[in-house]
Each structure stands twice: as C-alpha cells, then as structure tokens.
Amino acid sequence: MGEVVDAGKKEANGSLADLNPTVVFVLGGPGSGKGTQCANIVQHFGFTHLSAGDLLRAEIKSGSENGTMISNMIKEGKIVPSEVTIKLLERAMLENGNDKFLIDGFPRNEENRAAFEAVTKIEPSFVLFFDCSDEEMERRLLGRNQGREDDNIETIRKRFKVFQDSSLPVIEYYNSKGKVRKIDAGRPVEEVYESVKAIFEPKNEKCCFPAPAPTPAIVTKISDPMSIEANNNNDAGDGGFSIFDQESELFLSLLGLTKYDILKES
Ligand SMILES: Nc1ncnc2c1ncn2[C@@H]1O[C@H](COP(=O)(O)OP(=O)(O)O)[C@@H](O)[C@H]1O
Ligand SMILES: Nc1ccn([C@H]2C[C@H](O)[C@@H](COP(=O)(O)OP(=O)(O)O)O2)c(=O)n1
C-alpha cells in the first residue's frame, strides 16, 4: 500500500459552503442495488449521482499517485482513507454545478462520516438505506459482470464483513438522528423503486391544528421532503420527516398536548 497523496489535482471554483448543496447519502451492502436505484432517482428527481466507488476507480484509471494504494485497498475490500475520497467528492460536487447530490457508498465508516462533516460542514438531508440479505447481495455481485476485480467470492465476503463492522454503525448513527429511510431492497428493481419514489415525491400532508391556531405557528406544512433542513429538525418515525420544531413542542406541552396528539388528528 502506498502513501496518501493529495487527491485534489484540479480545484474547481467556489466552495461547498457557497454551494450549500442538498445531499442524500445512499447506503447499503455491496450489491444491494444502490447504483441501480440512483440511476432511477437521477432520471426523475434531478439529482446528480456521485458514487464514491466510481470516483475511486476513475482515480485509479487516471494514473494518479494514489492509484496503486486505492487499487490495493479495493481488492482487499478495505475502505480507502477519508481524505482521498472526500477530496474526490468535493471536487466532483464543485465541478458539476448541480446543487442536489446522491452520494452513493459514502460514508462507509465513522472516519468517512466525521471527516466529511468536518471538512464540508454538510449534513445529509436523509440517508437512503438499502436493506438486503447477504445471500441476495452475493448472488447479484457474482452476476454483475462489470469486470470488477472486487466482485469475486473472497473479496465479496471481506466487503460484507466491513459493511457489518464499519458501515452499519454509521447507519445506526443517522438512525438515532431520525435520518434513515430504510428500503427493503431484496425485491425486484421496479418494486424497490416504488418505495424509493415515495420518499422523494413531494408529500401532500394534511395538517391539523388545534382550533384556534395560536402563535407561534405550531405546525409548518412541509410539501417537499427536501426541505427537512429548512425545517431544522430531525424527527424519527413520522413518515420520513418532522413537522414540529422544539418551540412548537414546548407550546403544545403548555396545552397538555404532544405532537402525537396532533399527528393522530391528521
Ligand atoms: N432489485 C434488484 N433485483 C435483482 N438484481 C438487482 C436489483 N438491483 C440491482 N440488481 C443487480 O445487482 C447488481 C448490483 O447492483 P448495483 O446497483 O450495482 O449495486 P450496488 O451499487 O449497491 O453495489 C447489478 O448487476 C444490478 O443489475
Ligand atoms: N466511501 C468509500 C466507498 C468505496 N470504497 C471502496 C471500497 C469498496 O469496497 C469499493 C467499491 O465500492 P462501491 O460503492 O463501488 O461498490 P459496492 O457497494 O461495494 O458494490 O470502493 C471506499 O474505500 N470508500
């Protein structure tokens, strides 16, 4: 394995802080269908798909100084140091010009997650998690036929272990923040996409106010799941995004109510 060299050869103009992009992390085991479903989301929802694995493979092909190190790590099913992957992601986002990104296969471990947050100051709007059994993923990877050096049974088993040990804790971290949207990815492609689409489609939520509606406004109607950030909270378990902020919850408590009383009514 070689030394890590600065991967940012070509600096694009501007900064990610200026761009302030919407980011959705797409996670799931190897072969769970992340790339397949990202292609569908791109077609229908205007996102740009950035696959960390594709960026790393392109870096190997480009003859970069890090190429050998990256190639060796991928063959071993290991995770490439964050500084390399993050540089590639930053550069791709800045060069692209879009402000909505699906970041596929990243963050894959705690180091990836913490470093990305520290460097870019970007918090994902949510995390799409493709949940699939090892048996099904193994079947898919062995049939993928893209000539990938890591799609052999020995490396596949190593990748599954790395996913269990290093990637699942990242998903658990985001789950504790109410940011995970879990999809049963063991079904046929079209069925999986139906579930994915439902997450990205604007919602037409009916919101119910206790009458008369007092100030401060208790409920903010969210018509677009991408606006979670604007609403500035991350509530788990109520269909993917929250319609309550802390001030509203405090106000409800003064009335002897909770947000669940309001949700029951809607
Ligand atoms: N729902 C599915 N059912 C069956 N095969 C699938 C499904 N989704 C993807 N595949 C196939 O499985 C392989 C791995 O899918 P891919 O999208 O590359 O996974 P990932 O990006 O998670 O590694 C590909 O050959 C793809 O065509
Ligand atoms: N954040 C990442 C993403 C991928 N990699 C490396 C290690 C992974 O086993 C390979 C392949 O990742 P990719 O996302 O393309 O493919 P799979 O989800 O494993 O099918 O790339 C990495 O080191 N760090």
PDB file of C-alpha atoms and ligand atoms in Angstrom:
ATOM      1  CA  MET A   1       0.000   0.000   0.000  1.00  0.00           C
ATOM      2  CA  GLY A   2       1.437   3.402  -0.971  1.00  0.00           C
ATOM      3  CA  GLU A   3       1.424   6.727   0.782  1.00  0.00           C
ATOM      4  CA  VAL A   4      -1.614   9.004   0.608  1.00  0.00           C
ATOM      5  CA  VAL A   5      -1.087  11.895  -1.774  1.00  0.00           C
ATOM      6  CA  ASP A   6      -3.332  14.943  -2.129  1.00  0.00           C
ATOM      7  CA  ALA A   7      -6.125  13.812  -4.464  1.00  0.00           C
ATOM      8  CA  GLY A   8      -7.326  17.346  -5.337  1.00  0.00           C
ATOM      9  CA  LYS A   9      -5.428  17.940  -8.552  1.00  0.00           C
ATOM     10  CA  LYS A  10      -7.881  20.274 -10.139  1.00  0.00           C
ATOM     11  CA  GLU A  11      -9.562  22.761  -7.845  1.00  0.00           C
ATOM     12  CA  ALA A  12     -12.922  23.938  -9.059  1.00  0.00           C
ATOM     13  CA  ASN A  13     -14.047  27.486  -8.372  1.00  0.00           C
ATOM     14  CA  GLY A  14     -16.078  28.376  -5.290  1.00  0.00           C
ATOM     15  CA  SER A  15     -16.583  26.427  -2.124  1.00  0.00           C
ATOM     16  CA  LEU A  16     -19.072  23.866  -0.955  1.00  0.00           C
ATOM     17  CA  ALA A  17     -20.163  26.280   1.752  1.00  0.00           C
ATOM     18  CA  ASP A  18     -21.230  28.717  -1.009  1.00  0.00           C
ATOM     19  CA  LEU A  19     -22.951  25.969  -2.961  1.00  0.00           C
ATOM     20  CA  ASN A  20     -24.707  24.660   0.176  1.00  0.00           C
ATOM     21  CA  PRO A  21     -25.974  21.598  -1.678  1.00  0.00           C
ATOM     22  CA  THR A  22     -28.750  19.219  -0.751  1.00  0.00           C
ATOM     23  CA  VAL A  23     -27.118  15.868  -0.067  1.00  0.00           C
ATOM     24  CA  VAL A  24     -28.713  12.446   0.305  1.00  0.00           C
ATOM     25  CA  PHE A  25     -26.377   9.625   1.346  1.00  0.00           C
ATOM     26  CA  VAL A  26     -27.204   6.281  -0.274  1.00  0.00           C
ATOM     27  CA  LEU A  27     -26.009   3.352   1.804  1.00  0.00           C
ATOM     28  CA  GLY A  28     -26.453  -0.412   1.799  1.00  0.00           C
ATOM     29  CA  GLY A  29     -24.318  -3.502   1.458  1.00  0.00           C
ATOM     30  CA  PRO A  30     -22.320  -4.284  -1.674  1.00  0.00           C
ATOM     31  CA  GLY A  31     -24.783  -5.340  -4.372  1.00  0.00           C
ATOM     32  CA  SER A  32     -27.857  -4.072  -2.536  1.00  0.00           C
ATOM     33  CA  GLY A  33     -28.781  -2.035  -5.624  1.00  0.00           C
ATOM     34  CA  LYS A  34     -27.570   1.453  -4.705  1.00  0.00           C
ATOM     35  CA  GLY A  35     -26.260   2.322  -8.165  1.00  0.00           C
ATOM     36  CA  THR A  36     -29.290   0.843  -9.919  1.00  0.00           C
ATOM     37  CA  GLN A  37     -31.753   2.871  -7.886  1.00  0.00           C
ATOM     38  CA  CYS A  38     -29.640   6.049  -8.017  1.00  0.00           C
ATOM     39  CA  ALA A  39     -29.939   5.951 -11.818  1.00  0.00           C
ATOM     40  CA  ASN A  40     -33.739   5.970 -11.444  1.00  0.00           C
ATOM     41  CA  ILE A  41     -33.707   8.827  -8.941  1.00  0.00           C
ATOM     42  CA  VAL A  42     -31.478  10.907 -11.233  1.00  0.00           C
ATOM     43  CA  GLN A  43     -33.934  10.472 -14.115  1.00  0.00           C
ATOM     44  CA  HIS A  44     -36.974  11.553 -12.151  1.00  0.00           C
ATOM     45  CA  PHE A  45     -35.808  13.932  -9.452  1.00  0.00           C
ATOM     46  CA  GLY A  46     -32.969  15.997 -10.902  1.00  0.00           C
ATOM     47  CA  PHE A  47     -30.217  14.773  -8.607  1.00  0.00           C
ATOM     48  CA  THR A  48     -26.636  14.199  -9.657  1.00  0.00           C
ATOM     49  CA  HIS A  49     -25.358  10.742  -8.730  1.00  0.00           C
ATOM     50  CA  LEU A  50     -21.865  10.578  -7.253  1.00  0.00           C
ATOM     51  CA  SER A  51     -20.658   7.071  -6.497  1.00  0.00           C
ATOM     52  CA  ALA A  52     -17.651   7.076  -4.166  1.00  0.00           C
ATOM     53  CA  GLY A  53     -16.586   3.715  -5.615  1.00  0.00           C
ATOM     54  CA  ASP A  54     -16.808   5.022  -9.203  1.00  0.00           C
ATOM     55  CA  LEU A  55     -14.771   8.113  -8.279  1.00  0.00           C
ATOM     56  CA  LEU A  56     -12.106   5.925  -6.681  1.00  0.00           C
ATOM     57  CA  ARG A  57     -11.991   3.620  -9.710  1.00  0.00           C
ATOM     58  CA  ALA A  58     -11.692   6.659 -12.011  1.00  0.00           C
ATOM     59  CA  GLU A  59      -8.819   7.906  -9.850  1.00  0.00           C
ATOM     60  CA  ILE A  60      -7.018   4.579 -10.331  1.00  0.00           C
ATOM     61  CA  LYS A  61      -7.524   4.781 -14.108  1.00  0.00           C
ATOM     62  CA  SER A  62      -6.304   8.377 -14.255  1.00  0.00           C
ATOM     63  CA  GLY A  63      -2.838   7.215 -13.227  1.00  0.00           C
ATOM     64  CA  SER A  64      -2.947   9.282 -10.039  1.00  0.00           C
ATOM     65  CA  GLU A  65      -0.216   8.865  -7.444  1.00  0.00           C
ATOM     66  CA  ASN A  66      -2.802   7.312  -5.136  1.00  0.00           C
ATOM     67  CA  GLY A  67      -3.903   4.803  -7.780  1.00  0.00           C
ATOM     68  CA  THR A  68      -1.920   1.826  -6.532  1.00  0.00           C
ATOM     69  CA  MET A  69      -2.907   2.389  -2.923  1.00  0.00           C
ATOM     70  CA  ILE A  70      -6.602   2.723  -3.857  1.00  0.00           C
ATOM     71  CA  SER A  71      -6.471  -0.326  -6.103  1.00  0.00           C
ATOM     72  CA  ASN A  72      -4.867  -2.471  -3.390  1.00  0.00           C
ATOM     73  CA  MET A  73      -7.412  -1.397  -0.827  1.00  0.00           C
ATOM     74  CA  ILE A  74     -10.371  -2.102  -3.124  1.00  0.00           C
ATOM     75  CA  LYS A  75      -9.010  -5.543  -3.980  1.00  0.00           C
ATOM     76  CA  GLU A  76      -8.824  -6.252  -0.245  1.00  0.00           C
ATOM     77  CA  GLY A  77     -12.360  -4.934   0.303  1.00  0.00           C
ATOM     78  CA  LYS A  78     -10.933  -2.250   2.604  1.00  0.00           C
ATOM     79  CA  ILE A  79     -12.054   1.370   2.937  1.00  0.00           C
ATOM     80  CA  VAL A  80      -9.797   3.989   1.374  1.00  0.00           C
ATOM     81  CA  PRO A  81      -8.657   6.811   3.736  1.00  0.00           C
ATOM     82  CA  SER A  82     -11.290   9.530   4.004  1.00  0.00           C
ATOM     83  CA  GLU A  83      -9.064  12.373   2.880  1.00  0.00           C
ATOM     84  CA  VAL A  84      -8.744  10.808  -0.574  1.00  0.00           C
ATOM     85  CA  THR A  85     -12.432  10.021  -1.047  1.00  0.00           C
ATOM     86  CA  ILE A  86     -13.611  13.350   0.345  1.00  0.00           C
ATOM     87  CA  LYS A  87     -11.328  15.314  -1.987  1.00  0.00           C
ATOM     88  CA  LEU A  88     -12.799  13.411  -4.919  1.00  0.00           C
ATOM     89  CA  LEU A  89     -16.366  14.021  -3.758  1.00  0.00           C
ATOM     90  CA  GLU A  90     -15.740  17.721  -3.108  1.00  0.00           C
ATOM     91  CA  ARG A  91     -14.171  18.195  -6.499  1.00  0.00           C
ATOM     92  CA  ALA A  92     -16.991  16.340  -8.247  1.00  0.00           C
ATOM     93  CA  MET A  93     -19.652  18.427  -6.500  1.00  0.00           C
ATOM     94  CA  LEU A  94     -17.956  21.726  -7.282  1.00  0.00           C
ATOM     95  CA  GLU A  95     -17.282  20.860 -10.903  1.00  0.00           C
ATOM     96  CA  ASN A  96     -20.776  19.589 -11.504  1.00  0.00           C
ATOM     97  CA  GLY A  97     -22.824  22.737 -10.995  1.00  0.00           C
ATOM     98  CA  ASN A  98     -25.937  20.983  -9.651  1.00  0.00           C
ATOM     99  CA  ASP A  99     -26.923  21.583  -6.037  1.00  0.00           C
ATOM    100  CA  LYS A 100     -28.642  18.226  -5.371  1.00  0.00           C
ATOM    101  CA  PHE A 101     -26.463  15.167  -4.934  1.00  0.00           C
ATOM    102  CA  LEU A 102     -26.966  11.497  -4.223  1.00  0.00           C
ATOM    103  CA  ILE A 103     -23.740  10.385  -2.607  1.00  0.00           C
ATOM    104  CA  ASP A 104     -23.631   6.629  -3.085  1.00  0.00           C
ATOM    105  CA  GLY A 105     -21.439   4.336  -0.979  1.00  0.00           C
ATOM    106  CA  PHE A 106     -20.344   7.080   1.379  1.00  0.00           C
ATOM    107  CA  PRO A 107     -19.860   7.482   4.338  1.00  0.00           C
ATOM    108  CA  ARG A 108     -18.780   3.889   4.758  1.00  0.00           C
ATOM    109  CA  ASN A 109     -17.278   4.152   8.216  1.00  0.00           C
ATOM    110  CA  GLU A 110     -17.139   6.513  11.153  1.00  0.00           C
ATOM    111  CA  GLU A 111     -13.956   8.121   9.843  1.00  0.00           C
ATOM    112  CA  ASN A 112     -15.657   8.888   6.493  1.00  0.00           C
ATOM    113  CA  ARG A 113     -18.653  10.382   8.280  1.00  0.00           C
ATOM    114  CA  ALA A 114     -16.824  12.558  10.775  1.00  0.00           C
ATOM    115  CA  ALA A 115     -14.240  13.788   8.264  1.00  0.00           C
ATOM    116  CA  PHE A 116     -16.861  14.696   5.647  1.00  0.00           C
ATOM    117  CA  GLU A 117     -18.856  16.635   8.214  1.00  0.00           C
ATOM    118  CA  ALA A 118     -15.748  18.437   9.485  1.00  0.00           C
ATOM    119  CA  VAL A 119     -14.401  19.306   6.036  1.00  0.00           C
ATOM    120  CA  THR A 120     -17.586  20.174   4.158  1.00  0.00           C
ATOM    121  CA  LYS A 121     -19.931  21.191   7.026  1.00  0.00           C
ATOM    122  CA  ILE A 122     -22.631  19.392   5.074  1.00  0.00           C
ATOM    123  CA  GLU A 123     -25.301  17.374   6.896  1.00  0.00           C
ATOM    124  CA  PRO A 124     -27.288  14.979   4.716  1.00  0.00           C
ATOM    125  CA  SER A 125     -30.994  15.699   4.327  1.00  0.00           C
ATOM    126  CA  PHE A 126     -31.512  11.995   4.903  1.00  0.00           C
ATOM    127  CA  VAL A 127     -29.900   8.619   4.391  1.00  0.00           C
ATOM    128  CA  LEU A 128     -31.426   6.119   2.000  1.00  0.00           C
ATOM    129  CA  PHE A 129     -30.601   2.645   3.301  1.00  0.00           C
ATOM    130  CA  PHE A 130     -30.998  -0.366   1.027  1.00  0.00           C
ATOM    131  CA  ASP A 131     -31.503  -3.346   3.275  1.00  0.00           C
ATOM    132  CA  CYS A 132     -30.788  -6.689   1.603  1.00  0.00           C
ATOM    133  CA  SER A 133     -29.717 -10.179   2.713  1.00  0.00           C
ATOM    134  CA  ASP A 134     -26.124 -11.327   2.194  1.00  0.00           C
ATOM    135  CA  GLU A 135     -27.350 -14.282   0.093  1.00  0.00           C
ATOM    136  CA  GLU A 136     -29.176 -11.979  -2.348  1.00  0.00           C
ATOM    137  CA  MET A 137     -26.298  -9.470  -2.488  1.00  0.00           C
ATOM    138  CA  GLU A 138     -23.810 -12.264  -3.142  1.00  0.00           C
ATOM    139  CA  ARG A 139     -25.973 -13.609  -5.974  1.00  0.00           C
ATOM    140  CA  ARG A 140     -26.201 -10.129  -7.530  1.00  0.00           C
ATOM    141  CA  LEU A 141     -22.491  -9.350  -7.218  1.00  0.00           C
ATOM    142  CA  LEU A 142     -21.450 -12.664  -8.749  1.00  0.00           C
ATOM    143  CA  GLY A 143     -23.774 -11.902 -11.670  1.00  0.00           C
ATOM    144  CA  ARG A 144     -22.858  -8.214 -12.042  1.00  0.00           C
ATOM    145  CA  ASN A 145     -20.405  -8.840 -14.851  1.00  0.00           C
ATOM    146  CA  GLN A 146     -18.773  -5.430 -14.911  1.00  0.00           C
ATOM    147  CA  GLY A 147     -15.290  -6.880 -14.768  1.00  0.00           C
ATOM    148  CA  ARG A 148     -14.722  -5.544 -11.268  1.00  0.00           C
ATOM    149  CA  GLU A 149     -11.740  -7.070  -9.510  1.00  0.00           C
ATOM    150  CA  ASP A 150     -13.556  -6.992  -6.192  1.00  0.00           C
ATOM    151  CA  ASP A 151     -16.597  -8.977  -7.395  1.00  0.00           C
ATOM    152  CA  ASN A 152     -15.058 -12.348  -6.543  1.00  0.00           C
ATOM    153  CA  ILE A 153     -16.271 -14.509  -3.696  1.00  0.00           C
ATOM    154  CA  GLU A 154     -13.215 -13.962  -1.496  1.00  0.00           C
ATOM    155  CA  THR A 155     -13.337 -10.159  -1.694  1.00  0.00           C
ATOM    156  CA  ILE A 156     -17.144 -10.141  -1.519  1.00  0.00           C
ATOM    157  CA  ARG A 157     -17.037 -11.897   1.876  1.00  0.00           C
ATOM    158  CA  LYS A 158     -14.489  -9.340   3.126  1.00  0.00           C
ATOM    159  CA  ARG A 159     -16.708  -6.484   1.902  1.00  0.00           C
ATOM    160  CA  PHE A 160     -19.699  -7.963   3.733  1.00  0.00           C
ATOM    161  CA  LYS A 161     -17.682  -8.058   6.963  1.00  0.00           C
ATOM    162  CA  VAL A 162     -16.511  -4.460   6.501  1.00  0.00           C
ATOM    163  CA  PHE A 163     -20.118  -3.442   5.870  1.00  0.00           C
ATOM    164  CA  GLN A 164     -21.276  -5.171   9.079  1.00  0.00           C
ATOM    165  CA  ASP A 165     -18.439  -3.881  11.230  1.00  0.00           C
ATOM    166  CA  SER A 166     -17.891  -0.369   9.860  1.00  0.00           C
ATOM    167  CA  SER A 167     -20.842   0.784   7.747  1.00  0.00           C
ATOM    168  CA  LEU A 168     -23.808  -0.403   9.822  1.00  0.00           C
ATOM    169  CA  PRO A 169     -22.678   1.725  12.797  1.00  0.00           C
ATOM    170  CA  VAL A 170     -22.835   4.800  10.525  1.00  0.00           C
ATOM    171  CA  ILE A 171     -26.396   3.881   9.561  1.00  0.00           C
ATOM    172  CA  GLU A 172     -27.209   3.423  13.249  1.00  0.00           C
ATOM    173  CA  TYR A 173     -25.741   6.860  13.964  1.00  0.00           C
ATOM    174  CA  TYR A 174     -28.030   8.514  11.415  1.00  0.00           C
ATOM    175  CA  ASN A 175     -30.951   6.401  12.586  1.00  0.00           C
ATOM    176  CA  SER A 176     -30.509   7.838  16.066  1.00  0.00           C
ATOM    177  CA  LYS A 177     -30.908  11.273  14.444  1.00  0.00           C
ATOM    178  CA  GLY A 178     -34.104  10.178  12.655  1.00  0.00           C
ATOM    179  CA  LYS A 179     -32.465  10.470   9.262  1.00  0.00           C
ATOM    180  CA  VAL A 180     -32.623   6.927   7.912  1.00  0.00           C
ATOM    181  CA  ARG A 181     -35.172   5.933   5.260  1.00  0.00           C
ATOM    182  CA  LYS A 182     -34.925   2.146   5.105  1.00  0.00           C
ATOM    183  CA  ILE A 183     -35.932   0.296   1.954  1.00  0.00           C
ATOM    184  CA  ASP A 184     -36.482  -3.449   1.571  1.00  0.00           C
ATOM    185  CA  ALA A 185     -34.035  -3.904  -1.294  1.00  0.00           C
ATOM    186  CA  GLY A 186     -34.447  -7.662  -1.677  1.00  0.00           C
ATOM    187  CA  ARG A 187     -37.379  -7.215  -4.074  1.00  0.00           C
ATOM    188  CA  PRO A 188     -37.344  -6.758  -7.870  1.00  0.00           C
ATOM    189  CA  VAL A 189     -35.898  -3.461  -9.156  1.00  0.00           C
ATOM    190  CA  GLU A 190     -39.291  -1.931 -10.035  1.00  0.00           C
ATOM    191  CA  GLU A 191     -40.776  -2.718  -6.637  1.00  0.00           C
ATOM    192  CA  VAL A 192     -37.777  -1.271  -4.846  1.00  0.00           C
ATOM    193  CA  TYR A 193     -38.079   1.876  -6.940  1.00  0.00           C
ATOM    194  CA  GLU A 194     -41.747   2.292  -5.978  1.00  0.00           C
ATOM    195  CA  SER A 195     -40.631   2.581  -2.346  1.00  0.00           C
ATOM    196  CA  VAL A 196     -37.750   4.885  -3.260  1.00  0.00           C
ATOM    197  CA  LYS A 197     -40.012   7.145  -5.311  1.00  0.00           C
ATOM    198  CA  ALA A 198     -42.429   7.539  -2.431  1.00  0.00           C
ATOM    199  CA  ILE A 199     -39.604   9.010  -0.356  1.00  0.00           C
ATOM    200  CA  PHE A 200     -38.574  11.566  -2.973  1.00  0.00           C
ATOM    201  CA  GLU A 201     -42.034  12.593  -4.155  1.00  0.00           C
ATOM    202  CA  PRO A 202     -43.395  15.787  -2.655  1.00  0.00           C
ATOM    203  CA  LYS A 203     -45.867  14.969   0.057  1.00  0.00           C
ATOM    204  CA  ASN A 204     -49.314  16.487   0.304  1.00  0.00           C
ATOM    205  CA  GLU A 205     -49.619  16.357   4.045  1.00  0.00           C
ATOM    206  CA  LYS A 206     -52.885  17.357   5.621  1.00  0.00           C
ATOM    207  CA  CYS A 207     -52.024  19.142   8.801  1.00  0.00           C
ATOM    208  CA  CYS A 208     -54.453  19.509  11.654  1.00  0.00           C
ATOM    209  CA  PHE A 209     -54.329  22.463  14.024  1.00  0.00           C
ATOM    210  CA  PRO A 210     -55.995  22.582  17.412  1.00  0.00           C
ATOM    211  CA  ALA A 211     -58.505  25.408  16.972  1.00  0.00           C
ATOM    212  CA  PRO A 212     -57.908  28.281  17.145  1.00  0.00           C
ATOM    213  CA  ALA A 213     -54.421  28.169  15.740  1.00  0.00           C
ATOM    214  CA  PRO A 214     -52.291  30.189  18.149  1.00  0.00           C
ATOM    215  CA  THR A 215     -48.929  31.817  17.644  1.00  0.00           C
ATOM    216  CA  PRO A 216     -46.195  30.782  17.383  1.00  0.00           C
ATOM    217  CA  ALA A 217     -47.241  28.632  14.444  1.00  0.00           C
ATOM    218  CA  ILE A 218     -47.401  25.090  15.771  1.00  0.00           C
ATOM    219  CA  VAL A 219     -47.250  23.230  12.530  1.00  0.00           C
ATOM    220  CA  THR A 220     -45.224  24.013   9.475  1.00  0.00           C
ATOM    221  CA  LYS A 221     -46.610  22.312   6.425  1.00  0.00           C
ATOM    222  CA  ILE A 222     -43.840  20.517   4.591  1.00  0.00           C
ATOM    223  CA  SER A 223     -44.710  19.840   0.992  1.00  0.00           C
ATOM    224  CA  ASP A 224     -41.295  18.772  -0.143  1.00  0.00           C
ATOM    225  CA  PRO A 225     -39.176  16.216   1.718  1.00  0.00           C
ATOM    226  CA  MET A 226     -36.062  18.039   0.545  1.00  0.00           C
ATOM    227  CA  SER A 227     -36.980  20.888   2.846  1.00  0.00           C
ATOM    228  CA  ILE A 228     -36.229  18.945   6.016  1.00  0.00           C
ATOM    229  CA  GLU A 229     -33.156  21.066   6.569  1.00  0.00           C
ATOM    230  CA  ALA A 230     -35.117  24.264   6.238  1.00  0.00           C
ATOM    231  CA  ASN A 231     -37.418  22.984   8.938  1.00  0.00           C
ATOM    232  CA  ASN A 232     -34.364  22.471  11.101  1.00  0.00           C
ATOM    233  CA  ASN A 233     -35.253  19.283  12.878  1.00  0.00           C
ATOM    234  CA  ASN A 234     -34.908  15.533  12.521  1.00  0.00           C
ATOM    235  CA  ASP A 235     -37.745  13.611  13.951  1.00  0.00           C
ATOM    236  CA  ALA A 236     -37.825   9.848  13.540  1.00  0.00           C
ATOM    237  CA  GLY A 237     -40.838   7.734  12.940  1.00  0.00           C
ATOM    238  CA  ASP A 238     -43.455  10.021  11.467  1.00  0.00           C
ATOM    239  CA  GLY A 239     -43.251   9.103   7.841  1.00  0.00           C
ATOM    240  CA  GLY A 240     -39.816  10.364   6.986  1.00  0.00           C
ATOM    241  CA  PHE A 241     -39.683  13.926   8.196  1.00  0.00           C
ATOM    242  CA  SER A 242     -40.889  16.066  11.006  1.00  0.00           C
ATOM    243  CA  ILE A 243     -43.336  18.910  11.037  1.00  0.00           C
ATOM    244  CA  PHE A 244     -42.585  20.098  14.556  1.00  0.00           C
ATOM    245  CA  ASP A 245     -39.846  22.248  15.927  1.00  0.00           C
ATOM    246  CA  GLN A 246     -38.758  22.454  19.547  1.00  0.00           C
ATOM    247  CA  GLU A 247     -40.619  25.696  20.170  1.00  0.00           C
ATOM    248  CA  SER A 248     -43.831  24.157  18.848  1.00  0.00           C
ATOM    249  CA  GLU A 249     -43.414  21.096  21.034  1.00  0.00           C
ATOM    250  CA  LEU A 250     -42.892  23.309  24.078  1.00  0.00           C
ATOM    251  CA  PHE A 251     -46.028  25.262  23.224  1.00  0.00           C
ATOM    252  CA  LEU A 252     -48.017  22.048  22.784  1.00  0.00           C
ATOM    253  CA  SER A 253     -46.816  20.820  26.158  1.00  0.00           C
ATOM    254  CA  LEU A 254     -48.220  24.009  27.735  1.00  0.00           C
ATOM    255  CA  LEU A 255     -51.595  22.996  26.282  1.00  0.00           C
ATOM    256  CA  GLY A 256     -51.162  19.498  27.736  1.00  0.00           C
ATOM    257  CA  LEU A 257     -50.682  18.034  24.270  1.00  0.00           C
ATOM    258  CA  THR A 258     -47.870  16.292  22.428  1.00  0.00           C
ATOM    259  CA  LYS A 259     -47.097  16.263  18.726  1.00  0.00           C
ATOM    260  CA  TYR A 260     -48.540  12.751  18.603  1.00  0.00           C
ATOM    261  CA  ASP A 261     -51.939  14.122  19.628  1.00  0.00           C
ATOM    262  CA  ILE A 262     -51.728  16.423  16.600  1.00  0.00           C
ATOM    263  CA  LEU A 263     -50.487  13.688  14.258  1.00  0.00           C
ATOM    264  CA  LYS A 264     -53.358  11.392  15.353  1.00  0.00           C
ATOM    265  CA  GLU A 265     -55.784  14.045  14.170  1.00  0.00           C
ATOM    266  CA  SER A 266     -54.248  14.436  10.713  1.00  0.00           C
TER     267      SER A 266
HETATM  268  N1  LIG B   1     -33.644  -5.268  -7.060  1.00  0.00           N
HETATM  269  C1  LIG B   1     -32.775  -5.997  -7.770  1.00  0.00           C
HETATM  270  N2  LIG B   1     -33.043  -7.283  -8.094  1.00  0.00           N
HETATM  271  C2  LIG B   1     -32.154  -8.029  -8.794  1.00  0.00           C
HETATM  272  N3  LIG B   1     -30.970  -7.570  -9.253  1.00  0.00           N
HETATM  273  C3  LIG B   1     -30.657  -6.278  -8.959  1.00  0.00           C
HETATM  274  C4  LIG B   1     -31.523  -5.441  -8.210  1.00  0.00           C
HETATM  275  N4  LIG B   1     -30.943  -4.230  -8.080  1.00  0.00           N
HETATM  276  C5  LIG B   1     -29.756  -4.309  -8.701  1.00  0.00           C
HETATM  277  N5  LIG B   1     -29.584  -5.525  -9.241  1.00  0.00           N
HETATM  278  C6  LIG B   1     -28.406  -6.035  -9.979  1.00  0.00           C
HETATM  279  O1  LIG B   1     -27.468  -6.401  -8.954  1.00  0.00           O
HETATM  280  C7  LIG B   1     -26.162  -5.969  -9.286  1.00  0.00           C
HETATM  281  C8  LIG B   1     -25.665  -4.999  -8.220  1.00  0.00           C
HETATM  282  O2  LIG B   1     -26.448  -3.805  -8.280  1.00  0.00           O
HETATM  283  P1  LIG B   1     -25.787  -2.372  -8.074  1.00  0.00           P
HETATM  284  O3  LIG B   1     -26.841  -1.348  -8.310  1.00  0.00           O
HETATM  285  O4  LIG B   1     -24.536  -2.295  -8.872  1.00  0.00           O
HETATM  286  O5  LIG B   1     -25.453  -2.465  -6.506  1.00  0.00           O
HETATM  287  P2  LIG B   1     -24.546  -1.565  -5.550  1.00  0.00           P
HETATM  288  O6  LIG B   1     -24.371  -0.228  -6.224  1.00  0.00           O
HETATM  289  O7  LIG B   1     -25.304  -1.473  -4.267  1.00  0.00           O
HETATM  290  O8  LIG B   1     -23.262  -2.328  -5.391  1.00  0.00           O
HETATM  291  C9  LIG B   1     -26.248  -5.355 -10.693  1.00  0.00           C
HETATM  292  O9  LIG B   1     -25.902  -6.351 -11.638  1.00  0.00           O
HETATM  293  C10 LIG B   1     -27.723  -4.967 -10.824  1.00  0.00           C
HETATM  294  O10 LIG B   1     -28.168  -5.032 -12.156  1.00  0.00           O
HETATM  295  N1  LIG B   2     -16.530   5.552   0.764  1.00  0.00           N
HETATM  296  C1  LIG B   2     -15.932   4.556   0.087  1.00  0.00           C
HETATM  297  C2  LIG B   2     -16.614   3.894  -0.964  1.00  0.00           C
HETATM  298  C3  LIG B   2     -15.988   2.851  -1.607  1.00  0.00           C
HETATM  299  N2  LIG B   2     -14.733   2.496  -1.259  1.00  0.00           N
HETATM  300  C4  LIG B   2     -14.033   1.374  -1.904  1.00  0.00           C
HETATM  301  C5  LIG B   2     -14.131   0.123  -1.044  1.00  0.00           C
HETATM  302  C6  LIG B   2     -15.292  -0.610  -1.652  1.00  0.00           C
HETATM  303  O1  LIG B   2     -15.231  -1.985  -1.377  1.00  0.00           O
HETATM  304  C7  LIG B   2     -15.084  -0.297  -3.132  1.00  0.00           C
HETATM  305  C8  LIG B   2     -16.279  -0.453  -4.022  1.00  0.00           C
HETATM  306  O2  LIG B   2     -17.314   0.395  -3.574  1.00  0.00           O
HETATM  307  P1  LIG B   2     -18.655   0.596  -4.421  1.00  0.00           P
HETATM  308  O3  LIG B   2     -19.530   1.516  -3.641  1.00  0.00           O
HETATM  309  O4  LIG B   2     -18.328   0.951  -5.819  1.00  0.00           O
HETATM  310  O5  LIG B   2     -19.280  -0.854  -4.538  1.00  0.00           O
HETATM  311  P2  LIG B   2     -20.157  -1.799  -3.620  1.00  0.00           P
HETATM  312  O6  LIG B   2     -21.184  -1.040  -2.875  1.00  0.00           O
HETATM  313  O7  LIG B   2     -19.160  -2.472  -2.694  1.00  0.00           O
HETATM  314  O8  LIG B   2     -20.712  -2.755  -4.616  1.00  0.00           O
HETATM  315  O9  LIG B   2     -14.612   1.050  -3.156  1.00  0.00           O
HETATM  316  C9  LIG B   2     -14.072   3.154  -0.238  1.00  0.00           C
HETATM  317  O10 LIG B   2     -12.962   2.816   0.094  1.00  0.00           O
HETATM  318  N3  LIG B   2     -14.688   4.192   0.416  1.00  0.00           N
END
